[in-house]
C-alpha cells in the first residue's frame, strides 16, 4: 500500500477529508494491467467464437471497468447492471433490488462481472444468482478491492486486485454520498467525514440533503 506517499486533492476539497492514500494512480495502472493479463489467459481460446460479455456494476465500477476492458485481448461486449440496497436508517438493510437490468440474452455465454469493491457480498450474491438463472455458460467475477474480513460465507471472486482492511475507501469510482469518485487514486476517508455528515461543507453539493444517498456511519456499510 502507498499510505505514506503524499497526494493532492482538487481545489473544491480539503486535504484533511482524506486521511491517507492507499493506492496511487501508478499502483492502480499496474494492477489493472496485471488483472487484464490474467483475464486474457483465462479466456484465450475458450469463447467458442462468441464474445465475452463483460458487465459493469454502476456506478462505482465504471472507472475500473473502463480501464480494464482496454487491457483485454479477447473479443468482448459491454453490458451494465445496477442495484440498490434499502434500509430505514443510515445504513443498508441488506435487502437488494435490481434497478437496471441487462439488455442482451446471456444464455450459453461466458460472463465476466466487474465490481469495484467486494465488501459484505450481499449485492454480488444477489447479482450472481440472477445471472445464473439465465443459464449462461459461465460466470466469473473480478473485483479491484476485497474487504476479506467483511465478506459473508460463500461469496468470492475469481480475480482480485488487492485485499484491504475494513477502511472506508474512496476514489477511482468509489464514493461517499456521491463525492470523491473522480480522485485518480484510492484513499481512506477521514472518520470525521462520515461520522458527521451534517457538516455544511459536505452538504454543498446537495447529495446528503436531497436524500440521494443515506449517510453511512460505518466502514462496513460502504457497499453491500
PDB file of N, CA and C in Angstrom, residues 21-89:
ATOM      1  N   UNK A  21      -3.549   7.908   1.490  1.00  0.00           N
ATOM      2  CA  UNK A  21      -3.697   7.276   0.187  1.00  0.00           C
ATOM      3  C   UNK A  21      -3.255   5.822   0.293  1.00  0.00           C
ATOM      4  N   UNK A  22      -4.122   4.922  -0.137  1.00  0.00           N
ATOM      5  CA  UNK A  22      -3.775   3.504  -0.118  1.00  0.00           C
ATOM      6  C   UNK A  22      -3.045   3.083  -1.383  1.00  0.00           C
ATOM      7  N   UNK A  23      -3.584   3.491  -2.536  1.00  0.00           N
ATOM      8  CA  UNK A  23      -3.006   3.088  -3.813  1.00  0.00           C
ATOM      9  C   UNK A  23      -2.941   4.301  -4.742  1.00  0.00           C
ATOM     10  N   UNK A  24      -1.764   4.546  -5.277  1.00  0.00           N
ATOM     11  CA  UNK A  24      -1.552   5.690  -6.158  1.00  0.00           C
ATOM     12  C   UNK A  24      -2.088   5.394  -7.554  1.00  0.00           C
ATOM     13  N   UNK A  25      -2.102   6.419  -8.382  1.00  0.00           N
ATOM     14  CA  UNK A  25      -2.535   6.262  -9.770  1.00  0.00           C
ATOM     15  C   UNK A  25      -1.650   5.244 -10.485  1.00  0.00           C
ATOM     16  N   UNK A  26      -0.344   5.283 -10.238  1.00  0.00           N
ATOM     17  CA  UNK A  26       0.572   4.321 -10.865  1.00  0.00           C
ATOM     18  C   UNK A  26       0.339   2.907 -10.336  1.00  0.00           C
ATOM     19  N   UNK A  27       0.070   2.785  -9.033  1.00  0.00           N
ATOM     20  CA  UNK A  27      -0.252   1.467  -8.461  1.00  0.00           C
ATOM     21  C   UNK A  27      -1.451   0.857  -9.172  1.00  0.00           C
ATOM     22  N   UNK A  28      -2.471   1.681  -9.365  1.00  0.00           N
ATOM     23  CA  UNK A  28      -3.710   1.190  -9.971  1.00  0.00           C
ATOM     24  C   UNK A  28      -3.489   0.786 -11.422  1.00  0.00           C
ATOM     25  N   UNK A  29      -2.763   1.607 -12.176  1.00  0.00           N
ATOM     26  CA  UNK A  29      -2.487   1.277 -13.583  1.00  0.00           C
ATOM     27  C   UNK A  29      -1.783  -0.071 -13.698  1.00  0.00           C
ATOM     28  N   UNK A  30      -0.782  -0.295 -12.832  1.00  0.00           N
ATOM     29  CA  UNK A  30      -0.043  -1.557 -12.874  1.00  0.00           C
ATOM     30  C   UNK A  30      -0.938  -2.731 -12.498  1.00  0.00           C
ATOM     31  N   UNK A  31      -1.785  -2.529 -11.490  1.00  0.00           N
ATOM     32  CA  UNK A  31      -2.661  -3.612 -11.039  1.00  0.00           C
ATOM     33  C   UNK A  31      -3.707  -3.959 -12.099  1.00  0.00           C
ATOM     34  N   UNK A  32      -4.285  -2.957 -12.740  1.00  0.00           N
ATOM     35  CA  UNK A  32      -5.280  -3.213 -13.784  1.00  0.00           C
ATOM     36  C   UNK A  32      -4.651  -3.987 -14.941  1.00  0.00           C
ATOM     37  N   UNK A  33      -3.447  -3.626 -15.315  1.00  0.00           N
ATOM     38  CA  UNK A  33      -2.739  -4.345 -16.385  1.00  0.00           C
ATOM     39  C   UNK A  33      -2.497  -5.793 -15.986  1.00  0.00           C
ATOM     40  N   UNK A  34      -2.128  -6.004 -14.727  1.00  0.00           N
ATOM     41  CA  UNK A  34      -1.892  -7.352 -14.208  1.00  0.00           C
ATOM     42  C   UNK A  34      -3.170  -8.183 -14.234  1.00  0.00           C
ATOM     43  N   UNK A  35      -4.288  -7.598 -13.793  1.00  0.00           N
ATOM     44  CA  UNK A  35      -5.570  -8.315 -13.802  1.00  0.00           C
ATOM     45  C   UNK A  35      -5.992  -8.626 -15.229  1.00  0.00           C
ATOM     46  N   UNK A  36      -5.823  -7.664 -16.129  1.00  0.00           N
ATOM     47  CA  UNK A  36      -6.181  -7.877 -17.527  1.00  0.00           C
ATOM     48  C   UNK A  36      -5.429  -9.047 -18.140  1.00  0.00           C
ATOM     49  N   UNK A  37      -4.149  -9.187 -17.792  1.00  0.00           N
ATOM     50  CA  UNK A  37      -3.352 -10.296 -18.313  1.00  0.00           C
ATOM     51  C   UNK A  37      -3.900 -11.637 -17.823  1.00  0.00           C
ATOM     52  N   UNK A  38      -4.334 -11.685 -16.569  1.00  0.00           N
ATOM     53  CA  UNK A  38      -4.910 -12.916 -16.021  1.00  0.00           C
ATOM     54  C   UNK A  38      -6.227 -13.267 -16.719  1.00  0.00           C
ATOM     55  N   UNK A  39      -7.031 -12.257 -16.997  1.00  0.00           N
ATOM     56  CA  UNK A  39      -8.304 -12.491 -17.685  1.00  0.00           C
ATOM     57  C   UNK A  39      -8.056 -12.966 -19.110  1.00  0.00           C
ATOM     58  N   UNK A  40      -7.095 -12.345 -19.792  1.00  0.00           N
ATOM     59  CA  UNK A  40      -6.764 -12.786 -21.150  1.00  0.00           C
ATOM     60  C   UNK A  40      -6.325 -14.243 -21.170  1.00  0.00           C
ATOM     61  N   UNK A  41      -5.523 -14.636 -20.193  1.00  0.00           N
ATOM     62  CA  UNK A  41      -5.059 -16.018 -20.104  1.00  0.00           C
ATOM     63  C   UNK A  41      -6.216 -16.971 -19.833  1.00  0.00           C
ATOM     64  N   UNK A  42      -7.146 -16.547 -18.981  1.00  0.00           N
ATOM     65  CA  UNK A  42      -8.287 -17.391 -18.627  1.00  0.00           C
ATOM     66  C   UNK A  42      -9.195 -17.667 -19.816  1.00  0.00           C
ATOM     67  N   UNK A  43      -9.439 -16.651 -20.638  1.00  0.00           N
ATOM     68  CA  UNK A  43     -10.439 -16.799 -21.696  1.00  0.00           C
ATOM     69  C   UNK A  43      -9.859 -17.058 -23.084  1.00  0.00           C
ATOM     70  N   UNK A  44      -8.563 -17.043 -23.237  1.00  0.00           N
ATOM     71  CA  UNK A  44      -7.956 -17.280 -24.546  1.00  0.00           C
ATOM     72  C   UNK A  44      -8.349 -18.663 -25.059  1.00  0.00           C
ATOM     73  N   UNK A  45      -8.883 -18.698 -26.266  1.00  0.00           N
ATOM     74  CA  UNK A  45      -9.287 -19.945 -26.938  1.00  0.00           C
ATOM     75  C   UNK A  45     -10.399 -20.692 -26.217  1.00  0.00           C
ATOM     76  N   UNK A  46     -11.180 -20.004 -25.364  1.00  0.00           N
ATOM     77  CA  UNK A  46     -12.251 -20.680 -24.623  1.00  0.00           C
ATOM     78  C   UNK A  46     -13.639 -20.098 -24.905  1.00  0.00           C
ATOM     79  N   UNK A  47     -13.744 -19.160 -25.831  1.00  0.00           N
ATOM     80  CA  UNK A  47     -15.002 -18.441 -26.013  1.00  0.00           C
ATOM     81  C   UNK A  47     -15.893 -19.010 -27.122  1.00  0.00           C
ATOM     82  N   UNK A  48     -15.456 -20.045 -27.794  1.00  0.00           N
ATOM     83  CA  UNK A  48     -16.275 -20.717 -28.823  1.00  0.00           C
ATOM     84  C   UNK A  48     -16.810 -19.739 -29.865  1.00  0.00           C
ATOM     85  N   UNK A  49     -15.999 -18.739 -30.207  1.00  0.00           N
ATOM     86  CA  UNK A  49     -16.390 -17.810 -31.263  1.00  0.00           C
ATOM     87  C   UNK A  49     -17.396 -16.758 -30.853  1.00  0.00           C
ATOM     88  N   UNK A  50     -17.804 -16.750 -29.577  1.00  0.00           N
ATOM     89  CA  UNK A  50     -18.757 -15.753 -29.094  1.00  0.00           C
ATOM     90  C   UNK A  50     -18.052 -14.800 -28.135  1.00  0.00           C
ATOM     91  N   UNK A  51     -18.232 -13.496 -28.292  1.00  0.00           N
ATOM     92  CA  UNK A  51     -17.541 -12.545 -27.416  1.00  0.00           C
ATOM     93  C   UNK A  51     -17.896 -12.734 -25.943  1.00  0.00           C
ATOM     94  N   UNK A  52     -16.930 -12.500 -25.104  1.00  0.00           N
ATOM     95  CA  UNK A  52     -17.139 -12.477 -23.659  1.00  0.00           C
ATOM     96  C   UNK A  52     -18.059 -11.301 -23.317  1.00  0.00           C
ATOM     97  N   UNK A  53     -19.054 -11.535 -22.465  1.00  0.00           N
ATOM     98  CA  UNK A  53     -19.938 -10.460 -22.018  1.00  0.00           C
ATOM     99  C   UNK A  53     -19.384  -9.906 -20.711  1.00  0.00           C
ATOM    100  N   UNK A  54     -18.923  -8.659 -20.744  1.00  0.00           N
ATOM    101  CA  UNK A  54     -18.328  -8.024 -19.572  1.00  0.00           C
ATOM    102  C   UNK A  54     -19.340  -7.043 -18.993  1.00  0.00           C
ATOM    103  N   UNK A  55     -19.722  -7.266 -17.736  1.00  0.00           N
ATOM    104  CA  UNK A  55     -20.787  -6.480 -17.108  1.00  0.00           C
ATOM    105  C   UNK A  55     -20.195  -5.560 -16.048  1.00  0.00           C
ATOM    106  N   UNK A  56     -20.442  -4.266 -16.191  1.00  0.00           N
ATOM    107  CA  UNK A  56     -20.045  -3.295 -15.170  1.00  0.00           C
ATOM    108  C   UNK A  56     -21.220  -3.038 -14.246  1.00  0.00           C
ATOM    109  N   UNK A  57     -20.963  -2.979 -12.953  1.00  0.00           N
ATOM    110  CA  UNK A  57     -21.995  -2.621 -11.980  1.00  0.00           C
ATOM    111  C   UNK A  57     -21.887  -1.129 -11.682  1.00  0.00           C
ATOM    112  N   UNK A  58     -22.969  -0.425 -11.962  1.00  0.00           N
ATOM    113  CA  UNK A  58     -22.997   1.034 -11.805  1.00  0.00           C
ATOM    114  C   UNK A  58     -23.276   1.418 -10.346  1.00  0.00           C
ATOM    115  N   UNK A  59     -22.702   2.561  -9.880  1.00  0.00           N
ATOM    116  CA  UNK A  59     -21.831   3.459 -10.602  1.00  0.00           C
ATOM    117  C   UNK A  59     -20.365   3.194 -10.310  1.00  0.00           C
ATOM    118  N   UNK A  60     -20.096   2.579  -9.152  1.00  0.00           N
ATOM    119  CA  UNK A  60     -18.743   2.541  -8.631  1.00  0.00           C
ATOM    120  C   UNK A  60     -17.712   1.871  -9.516  1.00  0.00           C
ATOM    121  N   UNK A  61     -18.113   0.859 -10.288  1.00  0.00           N
ATOM    122  CA  UNK A  61     -17.142   0.087 -11.059  1.00  0.00           C
ATOM    123  C   UNK A  61     -16.799   0.714 -12.401  1.00  0.00           C
ATOM    124  N   UNK A  62     -17.419   1.831 -12.765  1.00  0.00           N
ATOM    125  CA  UNK A  62     -17.267   2.339 -14.125  1.00  0.00           C
ATOM    126  C   UNK A  62     -15.842   2.737 -14.477  1.00  0.00           C
ATOM    127  N   UNK A  63     -15.113   3.342 -13.543  1.00  0.00           N
ATOM    128  CA  UNK A  63     -13.745   3.768 -13.842  1.00  0.00           C
ATOM    129  C   UNK A  63     -12.838   2.548 -14.008  1.00  0.00           C
ATOM    130  N   UNK A  64     -12.936   1.615 -13.075  1.00  0.00           N
ATOM    131  CA  UNK A  64     -12.192   0.358 -13.168  1.00  0.00           C
ATOM    132  C   UNK A  64     -12.545  -0.389 -14.438  1.00  0.00           C
ATOM    133  N   UNK A  65     -13.819  -0.485 -14.739  1.00  0.00           N
ATOM    134  CA  UNK A  65     -14.299  -1.158 -15.947  1.00  0.00           C
ATOM    135  C   UNK A  65     -13.691  -0.542 -17.200  1.00  0.00           C
ATOM    136  N   UNK A  66     -13.720   0.791 -17.289  1.00  0.00           N
ATOM    137  CA  UNK A  66     -13.222   1.480 -18.482  1.00  0.00           C
ATOM    138  C   UNK A  66     -11.737   1.205 -18.710  1.00  0.00           C
ATOM    139  N   UNK A  67     -10.968   1.173 -17.637  1.00  0.00           N
ATOM    140  CA  UNK A  67      -9.539   0.883 -17.767  1.00  0.00           C
ATOM    141  C   UNK A  67      -9.289  -0.595 -18.057  1.00  0.00           C
ATOM    142  N   UNK A  68     -10.060  -1.456 -17.393  1.00  0.00           N
ATOM    143  CA  UNK A  68      -9.841  -2.891 -17.537  1.00  0.00           C
ATOM    144  C   UNK A  68     -10.127  -3.391 -18.948  1.00  0.00           C
ATOM    145  N   UNK A  69     -11.240  -2.975 -19.530  1.00  0.00           N
ATOM    146  CA  UNK A  69     -11.602  -3.504 -20.850  1.00  0.00           C
ATOM    147  C   UNK A  69     -10.583  -3.111 -21.920  1.00  0.00           C
ATOM    148  N   UNK A  70      -9.861  -2.024 -21.694  1.00  0.00           N
ATOM    149  CA  UNK A  70      -8.844  -1.605 -22.663  1.00  0.00           C
ATOM    150  C   UNK A  70      -7.566  -2.424 -22.556  1.00  0.00           C
ATOM    151  N   UNK A  71      -7.489  -3.315 -21.558  1.00  0.00           N
ATOM    152  CA  UNK A  71      -6.359  -4.239 -21.474  1.00  0.00           C
ATOM    153  C   UNK A  71      -6.698  -5.607 -22.052  1.00  0.00           C
ATOM    154  N   UNK A  72      -7.961  -5.817 -22.394  1.00  0.00           N
ATOM    155  CA  UNK A  72      -8.386  -7.144 -22.825  1.00  0.00           C
ATOM    156  C   UNK A  72      -7.991  -7.432 -24.267  1.00  0.00           C
ATOM    157  N   UNK A  73      -7.457  -8.617 -24.460  1.00  0.00           N
ATOM    158  CA  UNK A  73      -7.050  -9.072 -25.787  1.00  0.00           C
ATOM    159  C   UNK A  73      -7.912 -10.240 -26.239  1.00  0.00           C
ATOM    160  N   UNK A  74      -9.117 -10.311 -25.684  1.00  0.00           N
ATOM    161  CA  UNK A  74     -10.111 -11.288 -26.120  1.00  0.00           C
ATOM    162  C   UNK A  74     -11.352 -10.516 -26.560  1.00  0.00           C
ATOM    163  N   UNK A  75     -12.068 -11.052 -27.528  1.00  0.00           N
ATOM    164  CA  UNK A  75     -13.262 -10.387 -28.043  1.00  0.00           C
ATOM    165  C   UNK A  75     -14.296 -10.262 -26.920  1.00  0.00           C
ATOM    166  N   UNK A  76     -14.897  -9.102 -26.809  1.00  0.00           N
ATOM    167  CA  UNK A  76     -15.849  -8.904 -25.711  1.00  0.00           C
ATOM    168  C   UNK A  76     -16.859  -7.820 -26.069  1.00  0.00           C
ATOM    169  N   UNK A  77     -17.982  -7.852 -25.369  1.00  0.00           N
ATOM    170  CA  UNK A  77     -19.015  -6.821 -25.493  1.00  0.00           C
ATOM    171  C   UNK A  77     -19.338  -6.314 -24.096  1.00  0.00           C
ATOM    172  N   UNK A  78     -19.924  -5.126 -24.042  1.00  0.00           N
ATOM    173  CA  UNK A  78     -20.204  -4.480 -22.759  1.00  0.00           C
ATOM    174  C   UNK A  78     -21.673  -4.600 -22.385  1.00  0.00           C
ATOM    175  N   UNK A  79     -21.907  -4.720 -21.076  1.00  0.00           N
ATOM    176  CA  UNK A  79     -23.253  -4.628 -20.517  1.00  0.00           C
ATOM    177  C   UNK A  79     -23.168  -3.927 -19.164  1.00  0.00           C
ATOM    178  N   UNK A  80     -24.341  -3.491 -18.656  1.00  0.00           N
ATOM    179  CA  UNK A  80     -24.373  -2.746 -17.402  1.00  0.00           C
ATOM    180  C   UNK A  80     -25.556  -3.199 -16.552  1.00  0.00           C
ATOM    181  N   UNK A  81     -25.319  -3.246 -15.239  1.00  0.00           N
ATOM    182  CA  UNK A  81     -26.379  -3.523 -14.288  1.00  0.00           C
ATOM    183  C   UNK A  81     -26.228  -2.571 -13.111  1.00  0.00           C
ATOM    184  N   UNK A  82     -27.331  -2.351 -12.379  1.00  0.00           N
ATOM    185  CA  UNK A  82     -27.280  -1.505 -11.197  1.00  0.00           C
ATOM    186  C   UNK A  82     -28.227  -2.060 -10.141  1.00  0.00           C
ATOM    187  N   UNK A  83     -27.792  -1.950  -8.882  1.00  0.00           N
ATOM    188  CA  UNK A  83     -28.559  -2.475  -7.765  1.00  0.00           C
ATOM    189  C   UNK A  83     -28.600  -1.446  -6.644  1.00  0.00           C
ATOM    190  N   UNK A  84     -29.657  -1.512  -5.832  1.00  0.00           N
ATOM    191  CA  UNK A  84     -29.771  -0.633  -4.670  1.00  0.00           C
ATOM    192  C   UNK A  84     -30.111  -1.452  -3.444  1.00  0.00           C
ATOM    193  N   UNK A  85     -29.592  -0.999  -2.304  1.00  0.00           N
ATOM    194  CA  UNK A  85     -29.945  -1.591  -1.021  1.00  0.00           C
ATOM    195  C   UNK A  85     -30.775  -0.590  -0.248  1.00  0.00           C
ATOM    196  N   UNK A  86     -31.845  -1.051   0.355  1.00  0.00           N
ATOM    197  CA  UNK A  86     -32.762  -0.140   1.024  1.00  0.00           C
ATOM    198  C   UNK A  86     -32.817  -0.437   2.514  1.00  0.00           C
ATOM    199  N   UNK A  87     -32.838   0.599   3.320  1.00  0.00           N
ATOM    200  CA  UNK A  87     -32.941   0.461   4.757  1.00  0.00           C
ATOM    201  C   UNK A  87     -33.725   1.620   5.331  1.00  0.00           C
ATOM    202  N   UNK A  88     -34.126   1.509   6.578  1.00  0.00           N
ATOM    203  CA  UNK A  88     -34.910   2.553   7.222  1.00  0.00           C
ATOM    204  C   UNK A  88     -34.039   3.638   7.840  1.00  0.00           C
ATOM    205  N   UNK A  89     -32.761   3.311   8.084  1.00  0.00           N
ATOM    206  CA  UNK A  89     -31.902   4.279   8.748  1.00  0.00           C
ATOM    207  C   UNK A  89     -30.767   4.723   7.882  1.00  0.00           C
TER     208      UNK A  89
END
